[in-house]
């Protein structure tokens, strides 16, 4: 089937056409300007491709409640031009094809499920650590939505006593995103994450905050694996530090062979950075199956 | 259908016979002694009742993985007599009927789903705050199991600086169960929770710890409602304090009408203490439908 995929991000829109097996035949990117300028460019691309369904993985918060009048909209984003943007209805009305819609992180979770590190699993968490921190969650083989959708980047963490940073989140004095996102790292240390050397103490703190959050996710969700992506995770030294911290915090309480070696439990994505767009193909495929 | 229900607890075993509509026709309790003395008593009760299926909600940890050789067993419980007790195979072999099996808290979650405060919901959390703290979780209409099962009572919380108590959990210096369970309250304050007056500062602290954990569950699971039961919650003053603390910690970040009034979002159970046994009836019914 010819499927369109739109990975809608805060800085760029990645568009692709492909099939449900993850084979991409065309791809284009547009900067995220305003809905008025950006959406027609995307639409033109999809019209050229002759797609039969579309999947959108979108920055948020988004309204995923199918019975809601604002279903398929971006809601209270700080990007003011995009507030209340009816992104799903826009494409649905213009293309008259089924449109699947979910958070960007749920799309990445889906990409990893079909093509990456979550193949064959039923319970998994995909965490992105970048400009923001968010999680896509698979529970019992289904993506978690709930009342709104998980906002797992905003879980509280315990600030290290020696950390003077007041946090980057305007809502929470010590949530994970506020203390451990890319902008928080840059703010605290005066240079971007990528410019901090691997032996910088920043990484110990980062692993502590991420380790605290991951431990909470493990106790709450009982995942079979956790996948950590996003720009900040492009630091190979981070993975062993995080695994060590999670091991300490679990304290040996949970007994399962999967938890004995955290090298296979806390892992990087396995789609070479393409988990988001591949997941969007699956969202489109799913919408077609349902419709 | 005539269904047996066994709410297997650390101090008592509650047995009932009834139907899938929650109508109980017989009930008996036995103290939890050893498997050798207690299980035959329970078996005799169920044999008298002529049940067609059995549901067991069990203290844990338990093995819920159907493909595991130890499926249906209690695993690493501190109650040594019950370690590795093959409770499901015992009843399955003796009664030759379908046996449904889950954690005690998932059974309570199920009871509330069919007969109580979670009717019509797809995403909900049932937390028991008593001798231990644990959560049964419903996500997308399904009980959450995952790798093992949630152990959400062990999430980390931030200890109040003025709290000198070292915690009751042998695994974690500051997990929710270690700081906020019934035994932790008794240990810290020198008297049982029920003997502390409603204006005692203990309840502010308790609401803080519970509020921290609930906030984490909200960000991670996005539930439509959270139900708080267990002995410690038999303190009417606790609910408003917890709601206040959750409201503060959410910081206004999540926008949903369900979160505007936490009186209907954080609630007591609505089965009059019978959510566990009623949920076990549904577990038995579910096993019959599957089998």
Coordinates of C-alpha atoms in Angstrom, one line a residue:
Chain A
X1 CA 0.0 0.0 0.0
X2 CA 1.2 3.5 -0.7
X3 CA 1.3 5.4 2.6
X4 CA 2.2 8.9 3.5
X5 CA 4.2 9.6 6.7
X6 CA 4.5 13.0 8.4
X7 CA 6.8 13.4 11.3
X8 CA 5.7 16.8 12.5
X9 CA 8.3 18.4 14.7
X10 CA 8.8 21.8 16.3
X11 CA 11.6 22.8 13.9
X12 CA 11.1 20.6 10.8
X13 CA 8.4 18.6 9.1
X14 CA 9.7 15.3 7.7
X15 CA 7.5 13.9 5.0
X16 CA 7.8 10.5 3.3
X17 CA 5.9 8.1 1.1
X18 CA 6.4 4.4 1.5
X19 CA 4.7 1.2 2.5
X20 CA 3.7 -0.8 5.6
X21 CA 7.0 -2.7 5.4
X22 CA 9.0 0.5 6.0
X23 CA 10.2 0.9 2.5
X24 CA 10.4 4.6 1.7
X25 CA 10.2 5.7 -1.9
X26 CA 10.2 9.5 -1.5
X27 CA 11.1 11.9 1.2
X28 CA 11.0 15.7 1.7
X29 CA 11.6 18.1 4.6
X30 CA 10.1 21.6 5.3
X31 CA 11.0 24.0 8.1
X32 CA 8.2 24.4 10.6
X33 CA 7.1 28.0 10.0
X34 CA 3.4 28.7 10.3
X35 CA 0.4 26.3 9.5
X36 CA -0.5 28.7 6.7
X37 CA 2.8 28.5 4.9
X38 CA 4.0 25.0 5.9
X39 CA 0.9 22.8 5.6
X40 CA 0.2 23.5 1.9
X41 CA 3.8 22.5 1.1
X42 CA 3.3 19.2 2.8
X43 CA 0.0 18.7 1.2
X44 CA 1.4 19.3 -2.3
X45 CA 4.1 16.7 -1.6
X46 CA 1.5 14.1 -0.5
X47 CA -0.7 14.9 -3.5
X48 CA 2.1 14.2 -5.9
X49 CA 2.7 10.8 -4.2
X50 CA -0.8 9.5 -4.6
X51 CA -1.0 8.0 -1.1
X52 CA -3.9 5.9 0.1
X53 CA -3.5 6.6 3.8
X54 CA -1.5 9.0 6.0
X55 CA 0.1 8.7 9.4
X56 CA 1.1 11.7 11.5
X57 CA 3.3 11.6 14.5
X58 CA 3.1 15.1 16.0
X59 CA 4.8 17.4 18.5
X60 CA 2.3 18.2 21.3
X61 CA 0.4 18.3 23.4
X62 CA -2.2 17.0 20.9
X63 CA -5.8 15.9 21.2
X64 CA -6.1 12.2 20.6
X65 CA -9.6 11.7 21.8
X66 CA -11.6 10.5 18.8
X67 CA -14.9 11.7 20.4
X68 CA -13.5 15.2 21.0
X69 CA -14.5 18.2 18.8
X70 CA -10.8 19.1 18.7
X71 CA -9.6 15.6 17.8
X72 CA -6.5 15.8 15.6
X73 CA -5.4 19.2 16.8
X74 CA -2.3 20.5 18.4
X75 CA -3.5 22.0 21.7
X76 CA -1.5 24.1 24.2
X77 CA 1.9 24.2 22.6
X78 CA 4.2 27.1 23.4
X79 CA 4.6 27.5 19.6
X80 CA 1.8 30.0 19.3
X81 CA 1.3 29.8 15.6
X82 CA 0.5 26.2 16.0
X83 CA -1.9 26.4 18.9
X84 CA -5.2 24.8 18.1
X85 CA -3.9 23.9 14.6
X86 CA -6.4 21.3 13.2
X87 CA -3.7 19.3 11.5
X88 CA -5.6 16.0 11.0
X89 CA -8.8 17.6 9.7
X90 CA -6.7 19.7 7.3
X91 CA -5.2 16.6 5.6
X92 CA -8.3 14.5 5.9
X93 CA -10.5 17.1 4.1
X94 CA -7.9 17.8 1.4
X95 CA -6.9 14.2 0.7
X96 CA -10.1 12.3 1.7
X97 CA -8.1 9.3 2.9
X98 CA -7.8 7.7 6.4
X99 CA -5.4 9.6 8.6
X100 CA -3.7 8.0 11.7
X101 CA -2.6 10.4 14.4
X102 CA -0.5 10.1 17.5
X103 CA 2.3 11.8 19.5
X104 CA 5.7 11.9 17.9
X105 CA 7.0 9.7 20.6
X106 CA 4.3 7.1 20.2
X107 CA 5.2 7.1 16.5
X108 CA 8.8 6.4 17.3
X109 CA 7.7 3.6 19.7
X110 CA 5.7 2.1 16.9
X111 CA 8.7 2.4 14.5
X112 CA 10.9 0.6 17.0
X113 CA 8.2 -2.0 17.5
X114 CA 7.9 -3.0 13.8
X115 CA 11.4 -2.3 12.6
X116 CA 13.8 -1.8 15.6
X117 CA 14.6 -2.6 19.2
X118 CA 11.1 -3.5 20.3
X119 CA 10.3 -6.2 17.8
X120 CA 8.2 -8.9 19.4
X121 CA 7.7 -7.0 22.6
X122 CA 4.3 -6.1 24.1
X123 CA 5.5 -3.7 26.8
X124 CA 8.1 -1.1 26.1
X125 CA 8.9 2.5 26.6
X126 CA 10.6 4.8 24.0
X127 CA 12.1 8.0 25.6
X128 CA 13.4 10.9 23.6
X129 CA 15.8 13.2 25.3
X130 CA 16.3 16.3 23.3
X131 CA 14.8 19.7 23.2
X132 CA 12.1 18.2 25.3
X133 CA 11.8 14.8 27.0
X134 CA 8.8 12.6 26.2
X135 CA 7.8 9.0 26.2
X136 CA 5.9 6.7 23.8
X137 CA 4.6 3.7 25.7
X138 CA 3.5 0.3 24.6
X139 CA 1.5 -1.7 27.1
X140 CA 0.0 -5.1 26.4
X141 CA 0.7 -4.5 22.7
X142 CA -1.2 -1.2 22.5
X143 CA 0.1 2.4 22.5
X144 CA -0.9 4.2 25.8
X145 CA -3.1 7.2 25.4
X146 CA -5.4 7.4 28.4
X147 CA -7.0 10.7 29.4
X148 CA -4.6 12.8 27.2
X149 CA -1.4 11.1 26.5
X150 CA 1.6 10.3 28.7
X151 CA 3.8 13.3 29.5
X152 CA 6.4 11.2 31.1
X153 CA 9.1 13.8 30.7
X154 CA 7.5 15.8 33.4
X155 CA 7.8 13.3 36.2
X156 CA 9.4 14.7 39.3
X157 CA 13.0 13.8 40.0
X158 CA 15.1 14.5 43.1
X159 CA 17.4 17.4 42.5
X160 CA 21.0 16.7 43.5
X161 CA 21.9 18.9 46.5
X162 CA 25.0 20.3 44.6
X163 CA 23.0 21.2 41.5
X164 CA 22.3 25.0 41.6
X165 CA 20.3 25.0 38.4
X166 CA 16.7 26.2 38.9
X167 CA 15.3 24.1 36.0
X168 CA 14.1 24.8 32.5
X169 CA 10.4 23.9 32.9
X170 CA 8.1 26.8 33.6
X171 CA 5.6 24.5 35.3
X172 CA 7.8 22.3 37.6
X173 CA 10.7 23.2 39.7
X174 CA 12.3 19.7 39.4
X175 CA 10.9 17.6 36.7
X176 CA 13.0 15.5 34.4
X177 CA 12.6 17.7 31.3
X178 CA 13.4 20.8 33.4
X179 CA 16.7 19.3 34.6
X180 CA 17.8 16.9 31.9
X181 CA 16.7 18.1 28.5
X182 CA 19.1 19.6 26.0
X183 CA 18.2 23.2 26.8
X184 CA 18.6 22.5 30.5
X185 CA 22.1 21.1 29.9
X186 CA 23.1 24.1 27.8
X187 CA 21.6 26.5 30.4
X188 CA 23.3 24.9 33.3
X189 CA 26.7 24.3 31.8
X190 CA 26.9 27.3 29.4
X191 CA 27.5 25.1 26.3
X192 CA 25.4 22.7 24.4
X193 CA 25.4 19.0 25.4
X194 CA 27.3 18.0 22.3
X195 CA 30.2 20.3 23.4
X196 CA 30.6 18.8 26.8
X197 CA 33.5 16.3 27.0
X198 CA 32.6 12.7 27.8
X199 CA 34.2 12.8 31.2
X200 CA 32.4 16.0 32.2
X201 CA 30.5 15.7 35.5
X202 CA 27.4 16.8 33.6
X203 CA 27.0 13.2 32.4
X204 CA 26.9 11.8 35.9
X205 CA 24.1 14.2 36.9
X206 CA 22.3 13.5 33.6
X207 CA 22.5 9.8 34.3
X208 CA 21.2 10.3 37.8
X209 CA 18.1 12.2 36.7
X210 CA 17.4 9.9 33.8
X211 CA 18.0 6.9 36.0
X212 CA 15.5 8.1 38.6
X213 CA 12.9 8.6 36.0
X214 CA 13.5 5.2 34.3
X215 CA 13.3 3.5 37.7
X216 CA 9.9 5.0 38.2
X217 CA 8.7 3.9 34.8
X218 CA 9.9 0.4 35.5
X219 CA 8.0 0.1 38.8
X220 CA 4.9 1.6 37.2
X221 CA 4.8 0.0 33.8
X222 CA 6.9 -3.1 34.1
X223 CA 8.3 -2.8 30.6
X224 CA 10.3 -5.5 28.9
X225 CA 12.8 -3.0 27.5
X226 CA 13.4 0.8 27.4
X227 CA 14.7 2.6 24.3
X228 CA 16.4 5.9 24.7
X229 CA 16.7 8.2 21.7
X230 CA 17.0 11.9 21.0
X231 CA 19.9 14.3 20.5
X232 CA 21.2 14.2 24.1
X233 CA 21.5 10.4 23.9
X234 CA 24.1 10.7 21.1
X235 CA 26.7 10.3 23.9
X236 CA 27.9 6.7 24.1
X237 CA 29.2 7.2 27.7
X238 CA 25.6 8.0 28.9
X239 CA 24.2 4.5 28.5
X240 CA 26.5 2.7 31.0
X241 CA 26.1 5.5 33.5
X242 CA 22.3 5.3 33.2
X243 CA 22.3 1.5 33.5
X244 CA 24.5 1.7 36.6
X245 CA 22.2 4.3 38.2
X246 CA 19.0 2.3 37.5
X247 CA 20.6 -0.8 38.9
X248 CA 21.4 1.0 42.1
X249 CA 18.0 2.5 42.4
X250 CA 16.1 -0.8 41.7
X251 CA 18.1 -2.2 44.7
X252 CA 17.7 -5.8 43.5
X253 CA 14.0 -5.8 44.3
X254 CA 12.7 -7.0 40.9
X255 CA 13.7 -10.5 40.0
X256 CA 13.7 -11.3 36.2
X257 CA 16.4 -12.5 33.9
X258 CA 15.7 -9.5 31.6
X259 CA 16.8 -7.2 34.5
X260 CA 20.1 -9.1 35.2
X261 CA 21.9 -7.5 32.3
X262 CA 20.7 -4.0 31.7
X263 CA 22.8 -3.8 28.5
X264 CA 19.8 -5.4 26.7
X265 CA 17.1 -3.7 28.8
X266 CA 18.1 0.0 28.4
X267 CA 19.1 0.4 24.7
X268 CA 19.5 2.9 21.9
X269 CA 17.0 2.9 19.0
X270 CA 17.7 0.4 16.3
X271 CA 16.2 2.3 13.3
X272 CA 19.2 4.6 12.6
X273 CA 17.2 7.7 13.5
X274 CA 14.3 6.7 11.3
X275 CA 12.0 5.3 14.0
X276 CA 9.7 8.3 13.8
X277 CA 9.0 8.4 10.1
X278 CA 8.8 4.6 10.0
X279 CA 6.3 4.7 12.8
X280 CA 4.2 7.2 10.9
X281 CA 4.0 4.8 8.0
X282 CA 2.6 2.2 10.5
X283 CA 0.2 4.8 11.9
X284 CA -1.1 5.4 8.3
X285 CA -1.4 1.7 7.7
X286 CA -3.3 1.2 10.9
X287 CA -5.7 4.0 10.0
X288 CA -6.4 2.3 6.7
X289 CA -7.0 -1.1 8.4
X290 CA -9.4 0.5 10.9
X291 CA -11.2 2.7 8.3
Chain B
X1 CA -22.2 -19.0 35.8
X2 CA -21.1 -20.3 39.2
X3 CA -17.7 -18.8 39.8
X4 CA -15.2 -19.2 42.7
X5 CA -13.2 -16.2 43.9
X6 CA -10.1 -16.3 46.1
X7 CA -8.6 -13.1 47.4
X8 CA -5.3 -14.4 48.7
X9 CA -3.8 -12.1 51.2
X10 CA -0.9 -12.2 53.5
X11 CA -3.0 -12.5 56.7
X12 CA -6.3 -14.0 55.4
X13 CA -7.7 -15.9 52.5
X14 CA -11.2 -14.6 51.5
X15 CA -13.1 -17.2 49.5
X16 CA -16.5 -16.7 47.8
X17 CA -18.8 -18.3 45.3
X18 CA -20.9 -16.1 43.1
X19 CA -21.5 -15.1 39.5
X20 CA -20.1 -12.7 36.9
X21 CA -22.6 -10.0 37.9
X22 CA -21.0 -9.8 41.3
X23 CA -23.7 -11.7 43.2
X24 CA -22.1 -13.6 46.0
X25 CA -23.9 -16.7 47.3
X26 CA -21.4 -18.0 49.8
X27 CA -18.3 -16.7 51.5
X28 CA -15.7 -18.0 53.9
X29 CA -12.4 -16.8 55.3
X30 CA -9.3 -18.7 56.5
X31 CA -6.2 -17.4 58.1
X32 CA -3.1 -17.5 55.9
X33 CA -1.0 -20.1 57.7
X34 CA 1.0 -22.4 55.4
X35 CA 0.1 -23.7 52.0
X36 CA -0.1 -27.2 53.4
X37 CA -2.7 -26.3 56.0
X38 CA -4.5 -23.4 54.3
X39 CA -4.9 -24.5 50.7
X40 CA -6.8 -27.8 51.4
X41 CA -9.4 -25.8 53.5
X42 CA -9.9 -23.4 50.6
X43 CA -10.2 -26.3 48.2
X44 CA -12.8 -28.0 50.3
X45 CA -14.9 -24.8 50.3
X46 CA -14.8 -24.6 46.5
X47 CA -15.5 -28.3 46.0
X48 CA -18.7 -27.8 48.1
X49 CA -19.7 -24.9 45.9
X50 CA -19.6 -26.7 42.6
X51 CA -17.9 -23.8 40.8
X52 CA -17.2 -23.8 37.0
X53 CA -14.3 -21.4 37.0
X54 CA -12.0 -19.8 39.6
X55 CA -10.4 -16.4 39.9
X56 CA -7.5 -15.7 42.2
X57 CA -6.2 -12.3 43.1
X58 CA -3.0 -12.9 45.0
X59 CA -0.4 -11.2 47.2
X60 CA 2.9 -11.2 45.4
X61 CA 5.2 -11.0 43.7
X62 CA 3.6 -13.6 41.5
X63 CA 4.5 -15.1 38.1
X64 CA 1.9 -14.0 35.6
X65 CA 3.8 -15.1 32.4
X66 CA 1.7 -17.8 30.9
X67 CA 4.7 -19.2 29.0
X68 CA 6.8 -19.5 32.2
X69 CA 7.4 -22.9 34.0
X70 CA 6.5 -21.2 37.2
X71 CA 3.3 -19.5 35.9
X72 CA 0.7 -19.2 38.7
X73 CA 3.2 -19.2 41.5
X74 CA 3.9 -16.8 44.3
X75 CA 7.6 -16.0 43.8
X76 CA 10.0 -14.0 46.1
X77 CA 7.6 -13.1 48.9
X78 CA 9.1 -12.4 52.3
X79 CA 6.5 -14.9 53.7
X80 CA 8.9 -17.9 53.5
X81 CA 6.3 -20.6 53.7
X82 CA 4.6 -19.3 50.6
X83 CA 7.7 -18.8 48.5
X84 CA 7.3 -20.6 45.2
X85 CA 3.9 -21.8 46.2
X86 CA 2.2 -23.1 43.0
X87 CA -1.2 -21.8 43.9
X88 CA -2.8 -21.9 40.4
X89 CA -1.6 -25.4 39.4
X90 CA -2.8 -26.6 42.9
X91 CA -6.4 -25.5 42.2
X92 CA -6.3 -26.3 38.5
X93 CA -5.2 -29.8 39.0
X94 CA -7.7 -30.5 41.9
X95 CA -10.7 -28.8 40.3
X96 CA -10.0 -29.2 36.6
X97 CA -11.6 -25.9 35.8
X98 CA -10.3 -22.7 34.2
X99 CA -8.4 -20.5 36.7
X100 CA -7.8 -16.8 36.2
X101 CA -4.9 -15.3 38.1
X102 CA -3.6 -11.8 38.7
X103 CA -2.2 -9.6 41.5
X104 CA -4.5 -8.7 44.4
X105 CA -4.4 -5.1 43.2
X106 CA -5.3 -5.9 39.6
X107 CA -8.2 -7.9 41.0
X108 CA -9.4 -4.8 42.9
X109 CA -8.9 -2.7 39.8
X110 CA -11.1 -5.1 37.9
X111 CA -13.7 -5.1 40.7
X112 CA -13.9 -1.3 40.5
X113 CA -14.1 -1.4 36.7
X114 CA -17.1 -3.7 36.7
X115 CA -18.9 -2.7 39.9
X116 CA -17.4 0.5 41.3
X117 CA -15.6 3.8 40.6
X118 CA -14.0 2.8 37.3
X119 CA -17.2 1.8 35.4
X120 CA -16.9 2.8 31.8
X121 CA -13.2 3.9 32.0
X122 CA -10.4 2.5 29.9
X123 CA -7.4 4.0 31.8
X124 CA -7.4 3.9 35.6
X125 CA -5.1 3.1 38.6
X126 CA -6.2 1.4 41.8
X127 CA -3.7 2.0 44.6
X128 CA -3.9 0.2 47.9
X129 CA -2.2 1.9 50.9
X130 CA -2.0 -0.6 53.7
X131 CA 0.6 -3.1 55.0
X132 CA 2.2 -2.6 51.6
X133 CA 1.5 -0.2 48.8
X134 CA 0.7 -1.5 45.3
X135 CA -1.2 -0.5 42.2
X136 CA -3.5 -2.3 39.8
X137 CA -3.5 -0.5 36.5
X138 CA -5.9 -0.5 33.6
X139 CA -4.5 0.9 30.3
X140 CA -6.5 1.0 27.1
X141 CA -9.1 -1.3 28.7
X142 CA -6.5 -4.0 29.7
X143 CA -4.9 -4.8 33.0
X144 CA -1.2 -4.0 32.9
X145 CA 1.2 -6.9 33.4
X146 CA 4.4 -6.3 31.3
X147 CA 7.6 -8.1 32.2
X148 CA 6.5 -9.0 35.7
X149 CA 3.7 -6.8 37.0
X150 CA 3.7 -3.2 38.2
X151 CA 5.3 -2.7 41.6
X152 CA 4.2 0.9 41.7
X153 CA 4.4 1.1 45.5
X154 CA 8.2 1.1 45.1
X155 CA 8.5 4.3 43.1
X156 CA 11.0 6.8 44.6
X157 CA 9.7 9.8 46.4
X158 CA 11.6 12.8 47.7
X159 CA 11.9 12.5 51.5
X160 CA 10.9 15.6 53.4
X161 CA 14.0 17.2 54.9
X162 CA 12.4 17.2 58.4
X163 CA 11.5 13.5 58.2
X164 CA 14.1 11.6 60.2
X165 CA 12.6 8.2 59.4
X166 CA 14.9 5.8 57.6
X167 CA 12.1 4.0 55.8
X168 CA 10.5 0.6 56.1
X169 CA 11.5 -0.9 52.7
X170 CA 14.6 -3.1 52.9
X171 CA 15.4 -2.5 49.3
X172 CA 14.9 1.3 48.8
X173 CA 15.9 4.1 51.1
X174 CA 13.0 6.4 50.0
X175 CA 10.3 4.6 48.1
X176 CA 6.6 5.3 48.6
X177 CA 6.0 2.0 50.4
X178 CA 9.0 2.5 52.7
X179 CA 7.8 6.0 53.8
X180 CA 4.0 5.8 53.6
X181 CA 2.7 2.3 54.2
X182 CA 0.8 1.4 57.4
X183 CA 3.9 -0.1 59.1
X184 CA 6.0 2.9 58.1
X185 CA 3.5 5.2 59.8
X186 CA 3.5 3.1 62.9
X187 CA 7.2 2.9 63.0
X188 CA 7.7 6.6 62.5
X189 CA 5.1 7.9 64.9
X190 CA 5.1 5.1 67.5
X191 CA 1.4 4.3 67.0
X192 CA -0.7 2.8 64.3
X193 CA -2.2 5.0 61.6
X194 CA -5.7 4.5 63.0
X195 CA -4.6 6.0 66.4
X196 CA -3.2 9.2 64.9
X197 CA -5.7 12.1 65.2
X198 CA -6.9 13.7 62.0
X199 CA -5.0 16.9 62.6
X200 CA -1.7 15.1 63.3
X201 CA 1.1 16.3 61.0
X202 CA 1.6 12.7 59.9
X203 CA -1.2 13.2 57.4
X204 CA 0.4 16.2 55.8
X205 CA 3.5 14.1 55.2
X206 CA 1.5 11.1 54.1
X207 CA -0.4 13.3 51.6
X208 CA 3.0 14.7 50.3
X209 CA 4.4 11.2 49.7
X210 CA 1.3 9.9 48.1
X211 CA 0.8 13.1 46.1
X212 CA 4.3 12.8 44.7
X213 CA 3.7 9.2 43.6
X214 CA 0.3 9.9 42.1
X215 CA 1.7 12.8 40.1
X216 CA 4.3 10.5 38.6
X217 CA 1.6 8.0 37.7
X218 CA -0.5 10.7 36.1
X219 CA 2.4 11.9 33.9
X220 CA 3.4 8.3 33.0
X221 CA 0.0 6.7 32.5
X222 CA -2.4 9.5 31.8
X223 CA -5.3 7.8 33.8
X224 CA -8.9 9.0 33.6
X225 CA -9.2 8.5 37.4
X226 CA -7.3 7.1 40.4
X227 CA -8.9 5.1 43.1
X228 CA -7.2 4.9 46.5
X229 CA -8.1 2.1 48.9
X230 CA -6.4 0.1 51.7
X231 CA -6.5 0.5 55.5
X232 CA -4.5 3.7 55.6
X233 CA -7.0 5.5 53.4
X234 CA -9.7 5.0 56.0
X235 CA -8.9 8.6 57.0
X236 CA -11.3 11.0 55.4
X237 CA -9.0 14.0 55.9
X238 CA -6.4 12.4 53.7
X239 CA -8.3 12.7 50.4
X240 CA -8.4 16.6 50.3
X241 CA -4.8 16.8 51.4
X242 CA -3.7 14.4 48.7
X243 CA -5.7 16.3 46.0
X244 CA -4.2 19.6 47.1
X245 CA -0.7 18.2 46.9
X246 CA -1.3 16.6 43.4
X247 CA -2.7 19.9 42.2
X248 CA 0.4 21.8 43.4
X249 CA 2.8 19.2 41.8
X250 CA 1.0 19.1 38.5
X251 CA 1.6 22.8 38.3
X252 CA -1.3 23.4 35.9
X253 CA 0.6 21.7 33.1
X254 CA -2.0 19.2 32.0
X255 CA -5.2 20.7 30.5
X256 CA -8.3 18.5 30.7
X257 CA -11.7 19.1 32.3
X258 CA -11.3 15.8 34.3
X259 CA -8.3 17.4 36.0
X260 CA -10.0 20.7 36.9
X261 CA -11.8 19.1 39.9
X262 CA -9.7 16.5 41.5
X263 CA -12.6 15.5 43.8
X264 CA -13.8 13.2 41.0
X265 CA -10.3 12.3 39.8
X266 CA -8.8 11.0 43.0
X267 CA -11.5 9.0 44.7
X268 CA -12.1 6.2 47.3
X269 CA -13.2 2.7 46.1
X270 CA -17.0 2.4 45.5
X271 CA -17.4 -1.3 46.2
X272 CA -17.6 -1.0 50.0
X273 CA -14.4 -2.9 50.5
X274 CA -15.5 -5.8 48.3
X275 CA -13.6 -4.7 45.1
X276 CA -11.0 -7.5 45.6
X277 CA -13.4 -10.4 45.9
X278 CA -15.7 -9.0 43.1
X279 CA -12.7 -8.6 40.9
X280 CA -11.7 -12.2 41.5
X281 CA -15.2 -13.3 40.3
X282 CA -14.4 -11.4 37.1
X283 CA -11.0 -13.0 36.8
X284 CA -12.7 -16.4 37.0
X285 CA -15.3 -15.4 34.5
X286 CA -12.5 -14.1 32.1
X287 CA -10.7 -17.4 32.4
X288 CA -13.8 -19.3 31.5
X289 CA -14.4 -17.1 28.4
X290 CA -10.8 -17.6 27.3
X291 CA -10.6 -21.3 28.0

